[in-house]
Amino acid sequence: MELELERTALDGFRGVLDAAVAQEETVESIVPDACPDLLEVCDTEGVVCLHRKEAMEGRVELSGTIHALLLCQPDGEVGLRRLEVDLPFTCTADSPDITPGCKVVAQPRLRGADARLVNPRKVLVRADLVVDVQVFAPVADWAPASVLDPEQAGVEQLSQSCDTCVTVCVQEKPFPFSDELTLAGSRPEAEALLKWRVSLECGEAKVIGSKLIFKGSARLQVLYRCADGGLSTGEFELPISQLMEVSGAGEEAMCQVGLILTDLSCELDDGDGRTISVSMGLLAQAVIREERSLTLLTDVYSTLYQLDNEIRTMDLSRVADRGEREVAVRELLETGVAPQDVLDAYVTMGDVTQNREGERVSLTVQANVHLLCRTESGETAAVTRTIPVSCPVDLPEGARCSCRCACTAPVYGAPASGGAEVRFPVRFAWLALTGSKAAAVSAVSFDENAPIDHAGQPSIVLRMVSGGERLWDIAKAYGTTARDVMQANALEEEELPDGQLLLIPRKR
């Protein structure tokens, strides 16, 4: 006969992949007929739009487009022109635990891009792409808490309390965003847009009922050519606020929401040098975790029957640390040329490494700083330098830490003695989890036609306590209960001192 157990549901998701997929994309592109011959490619920047992410048997596949924006100097003309080149990409990541029912969270980024002239009518464009991928498999799990009717078989049971972190929901929501933007009156009018970039940030996320409310911003920066052939910039902060349907999460749940681009269009309105129309396709990806307190059934026995128990090992995780920290960077970069002015400056994030010394972990990201400078001779020069940026955090031994980094404000760049000075902030956002295992009784059965025969056993036993013994173990060994042993020895608590002589009543 099988005894019924009280079960605590632990339905949710299990992480089966957390990886960074890196690959290089190259393409040769013909200069459009409407564009004159090119003399030089001065700078190259890219915007990544993710179009598809799909979990398959044993792998995940992602595809999208890198929109490369080239600043080119036409032959025989004054002023820079924009040349747009699209680089479609498809990348994969493998894991035997991935199935078509898995949820995929992907964050694409460019570590850098460059281009060179093959001839005046053809360019070769290269982009260094990284996609941070997390894959979650749905899990229908439960934890055994207790035997529901222990009296029917004289069952004694032992439980322990523990905490675990459950990924309760992985959800996403696509949505469009568009706006009409006006350049500040202090800026000159634009003749043509040359480059644009968007930085997406989610600063607040909260579960209320069945809704996830998240707020963030899209920071748009544009570089444009003025009527006199000079260059100028514009910056815009665009607020974002959305609702997303979620399930299984309480209002104290921990929410991680990331925003990525699926499409981007940025155009200067005809006949107006101050109005810019921007249209974006955005995808919000949410991972919601919840810490739960559990009661686990760890041991059972019966004073009446011989029990047959099944034991299962449960994987438990805890949030060791979760936080954000902003590190201010200020560096003097050797540019190799004497810049008269810094026309444009931005940062792309490279790889994040972790170096542990005891409980101190140093998170370090390679920040790739890109400058577009005007030299004293009036020429335009692009400069790229890599700066390591570190953030120390205290994490317990064995903690698994995932970290994402972003530049949270426009990069300041200015000429300085020997090169250019740059200043910018880098935000480190990390989540550290620790894992443990616990053995729990997952099934209990007995033969009701074969009770334990107590005949011939002495009614009382004297037993001396040895070091580290628990009252539970002594009672189990002699087929009695901890309560009966405490009553027979006038004990008020279950802690047993070494060397104590116990009077153990036996079941008859």
GROMACS .gro file of N, CA and C in nm, residues 216-279:
model
  192
  216GLY      N    1   1.151   5.202  -1.907
  216GLY     CA    2   1.289   5.219  -1.948
  216GLY      C    3   1.302   5.337  -2.041
  217SER      N    4   1.406   5.332  -2.122
  217SER     CA    5   1.429   5.443  -2.214
  217SER      C    6   1.509   5.394  -2.333
  218ALA      N    7   1.495   5.468  -2.442
  218ALA     CA    8   1.577   5.449  -2.561
  218ALA      C    9   1.655   5.579  -2.581
  219ARG      N   10   1.787   5.570  -2.574
  219ARG     CA   11   1.871   5.688  -2.594
  219ARG      C   12   1.921   5.688  -2.737
  220LEU      N   13   1.875   5.787  -2.814
  220LEU     CA   14   1.911   5.797  -2.955
  220LEU      C   15   2.017   5.906  -2.973
  221GLN      N   16   2.124   5.872  -3.041
  221GLN     CA   17   2.227   5.969  -3.077
  221GLN      C   18   2.242   5.970  -3.229
  222VAL      N   19   2.246   6.089  -3.287
  222VAL     CA   20   2.261   6.102  -3.432
  222VAL      C   21   2.382   6.189  -3.462
  223LEU      N   22   2.448   6.157  -3.571
  223LEU     CA   23   2.556   6.240  -3.628
  223LEU      C   24   2.507   6.285  -3.765
  224TYR      N   25   2.512   6.417  -3.789
  224TYR     CA   26   2.461   6.465  -3.917
  224TYR      C   27   2.555   6.569  -3.979
  225ARG      N   28   2.536   6.585  -4.110
  225ARG     CA   29   2.613   6.684  -4.185
  225ARG      C   30   2.532   6.812  -4.194
  226CYS      N   31   2.599   6.922  -4.164
  226CYS     CA   32   2.534   7.054  -4.172
  226CYS      C   33   2.545   7.109  -4.314
  227ALA      N   34   2.479   7.221  -4.338
  227ALA     CA   35   2.478   7.281  -4.472
  227ALA      C   36   2.617   7.325  -4.516
  228ASP      N   37   2.705   7.362  -4.420
  228ASP     CA   38   2.840   7.406  -4.456
  228ASP      C   39   2.938   7.290  -4.469
  229GLY      N   40   2.889   7.168  -4.459
  229GLY     CA   41   2.976   7.051  -4.471
  229GLY      C   42   3.032   7.004  -4.340
  230GLY      N   43   3.014   7.081  -4.231
  230GLY     CA   44   3.061   7.039  -4.100
  230GLY      C   45   2.971   6.932  -4.039
  231LEU      N   46   3.015   6.876  -3.926
  231LEU     CA   47   2.940   6.771  -3.858
  231LEU      C   48   2.890   6.819  -3.723
  232SER      N   49   2.773   6.769  -3.684
  232SER     CA   50   2.718   6.800  -3.553
  232SER      C   51   2.641   6.678  -3.503
  233THR      N   52   2.606   6.680  -3.375
  233THR     CA   53   2.539   6.566  -3.313
  233THR      C   54   2.410   6.610  -3.245
  234GLY      N   55   2.321   6.513  -3.225
  234GLY     CA   56   2.198   6.535  -3.149
  234GLY      C   57   2.173   6.416  -3.059
  235GLU      N   58   2.118   6.442  -2.941
  235GLU     CA   59   2.090   6.337  -2.843
  235GLU      C   60   1.947   6.350  -2.794
  236PHE      N   61   1.879   6.233  -2.780
  236PHE     CA   62   1.739   6.232  -2.739
  236PHE      C   63   1.717   6.117  -2.640
  237GLU      N   64   1.642   6.144  -2.535
  237GLU     CA   65   1.605   6.042  -2.436
  237GLU      C   66   1.456   6.015  -2.452
  238LEU      N   67   1.422   5.891  -2.493
  238LEU     CA   68   1.284   5.856  -2.525
  238LEU      C   69   1.232   5.758  -2.420
  239PRO      N   70   1.132   5.796  -2.340
  239PRO     CA   71   1.081   5.706  -2.235
  239PRO      C   72   0.999   5.592  -2.293
  240ILE      N   73   1.009   5.477  -2.227
  240ILE     CA   74   0.934   5.357  -2.268
  240ILE      C   75   0.862   5.303  -2.146
  241SER      N   76   0.734   5.269  -2.162
  241SER     CA   77   0.655   5.209  -2.055
  241SER      C   78   0.560   5.106  -2.117
  242GLN      N   79   0.563   4.983  -2.063
  242GLN     CA   80   0.483   4.876  -2.122
  242GLN      C   81   0.430   4.783  -2.015
  243LEU      N   82   0.326   4.706  -2.052
  243LEU     CA   83   0.271   4.598  -1.971
  243LEU      C   84   0.294   4.466  -2.043
  244MET      N   85   0.320   4.361  -1.966
  244MET     CA   86   0.338   4.228  -2.023
  244MET      C   87   0.261   4.127  -1.938
  245GLU      N   88   0.190   4.036  -2.003
  245GLU     CA   89   0.119   3.930  -1.931
  245GLU      C   90   0.220   3.827  -1.880
  246VAL      N   91   0.211   3.795  -1.750
  246VAL     CA   92   0.297   3.692  -1.691
  246VAL      C   93   0.210   3.602  -1.603
  247SER      N   94   0.265   3.486  -1.566
  247SER     CA   95   0.191   3.394  -1.481
  247SER      C   96   0.287   3.326  -1.385
  248GLY      N   97   0.234   3.290  -1.268
  248GLY     CA   98   0.311   3.214  -1.170
  248GLY      C   99   0.404   3.295  -1.083
  249ALA      N  100   0.403   3.427  -1.095
  249ALA     CA  101   0.496   3.511  -1.020
  249ALA      C  102   0.423   3.596  -0.917
  250GLY      N  103   0.481   3.607  -0.798
  250GLY     CA  104   0.427   3.694  -0.695
  250GLY      C  105   0.484   3.834  -0.708
  251GLU      N  106   0.430   3.925  -0.629
  251GLU     CA  107   0.471   4.065  -0.642
  251GLU      C  108   0.609   4.092  -0.584
  252GLU      N  109   0.666   3.995  -0.511
  252GLU     CA  110   0.802   4.010  -0.459
  252GLU      C  111   0.905   3.942  -0.549
  253ALA      N  112   0.862   3.897  -0.666
  253ALA     CA  113   0.953   3.826  -0.756
  253ALA      C  114   1.061   3.920  -0.810
  254MET      N  115   1.175   3.859  -0.845
  254MET     CA  116   1.287   3.933  -0.903
  254MET      C  117   1.272   3.933  -1.056
  255CYS      N  118   1.268   4.050  -1.116
  255CYS     CA  119   1.242   4.062  -1.259
  255CYS      C  120   1.365   4.116  -1.331
  256GLN      N  121   1.408   4.043  -1.433
  256GLN     CA  122   1.512   4.091  -1.523
  256GLN      C  123   1.449   4.111  -1.660
  257VAL      N  124   1.451   4.233  -1.709
  257VAL     CA  125   1.391   4.266  -1.838
  257VAL      C  126   1.497   4.330  -1.926
  258GLY      N  127   1.517   4.272  -2.043
  258GLY     CA  128   1.610   4.328  -2.141
  258GLY      C  129   1.536   4.370  -2.266
  259LEU      N  130   1.578   4.479  -2.328
  259LEU     CA  131   1.518   4.530  -2.451
  259LEU      C  132   1.618   4.517  -2.565
  260ILE      N  133   1.570   4.469  -2.679
  260ILE     CA  134   1.654   4.460  -2.798
  260ILE      C  135   1.579   4.514  -2.918
  261LEU      N  136   1.655   4.548  -3.023
  261LEU     CA  137   1.597   4.598  -3.147
  261LEU      C  138   1.562   4.483  -3.241
  262THR      N  139   1.446   4.494  -3.304
  262THR     CA  140   1.412   4.404  -3.414
  262THR      C  141   1.405   4.480  -3.547
  263ASP      N  142   1.397   4.615  -3.537
  263ASP     CA  143   1.394   4.699  -3.657
  263ASP      C  144   1.427   4.841  -3.615
  264LEU      N  145   1.483   4.918  -3.708
  264LEU     CA  146   1.516   5.058  -3.677
  264LEU      C  147   1.519   5.139  -3.806
  265SER      N  148   1.450   5.253  -3.802
  265SER     CA  149   1.452   5.347  -3.913
  265SER      C  150   1.468   5.487  -3.857
  266CYS      N  151   1.559   5.563  -3.917
  266CYS     CA  152   1.583   5.699  -3.870
  266CYS      C  153   1.600   5.788  -3.995
  267GLU      N  154   1.509   5.886  -4.010
  267GLU     CA  155   1.509   5.968  -4.131
  267GLU      C  156   1.491   6.115  -4.098
  268LEU      N  157   1.557   6.198  -4.177
  268LEU     CA  158   1.540   6.343  -4.168
  268LEU      C  159   1.422   6.382  -4.257
  269ASP      N  160   1.326   6.456  -4.200
  269ASP     CA  161   1.208   6.493  -4.277
  269ASP      C  162   1.246   6.582  -4.395
  270ASP      N  163   1.180   6.559  -4.508
  270ASP     CA  164   1.207   6.638  -4.627
  270ASP      C  165   1.173   6.785  -4.603
  271GLY      N  166   1.265   6.871  -4.645
  271GLY     CA  167   1.241   7.013  -4.636
  271GLY      C  168   1.250   7.070  -4.497
  272ASP      N  169   1.289   6.989  -4.401
  272ASP     CA  170   1.299   7.036  -4.263
  272ASP      C  171   1.431   6.987  -4.206
  273GLY      N  172   1.518   7.077  -4.171
  273GLY     CA  173   1.649   7.038  -4.119
  273GLY      C  174   1.652   7.017  -3.970
  274ARG      N  175   1.535   7.011  -3.906
  274ARG     CA  176   1.535   6.995  -3.761
  274ARG      C  177   1.449   6.877  -3.712
  275THR      N  178   1.366   6.822  -3.795
  275THR     CA  179   1.276   6.715  -3.751
  275THR      C  180   1.327   6.580  -3.800
  276ILE      N  181   1.339   6.487  -3.705
  276ILE     CA  182   1.387   6.352  -3.734
  276ILE      C  183   1.276   6.254  -3.697
  277SER      N  184   1.241   6.168  -3.790
  277SER     CA  185   1.142   6.063  -3.765
  277SER      C  186   1.215   5.934  -3.731
  278VAL      N  187   1.184   5.878  -3.615
  278VAL     CA  188   1.246   5.753  -3.573
  278VAL      C  189   1.137   5.649  -3.551
  279SER      N  190   1.162   5.529  -3.599
  279SER     CA  191   1.069   5.418  -3.583
  279SER      C  192   1.149   5.294  -3.545
   0.00000   0.00000   0.00000
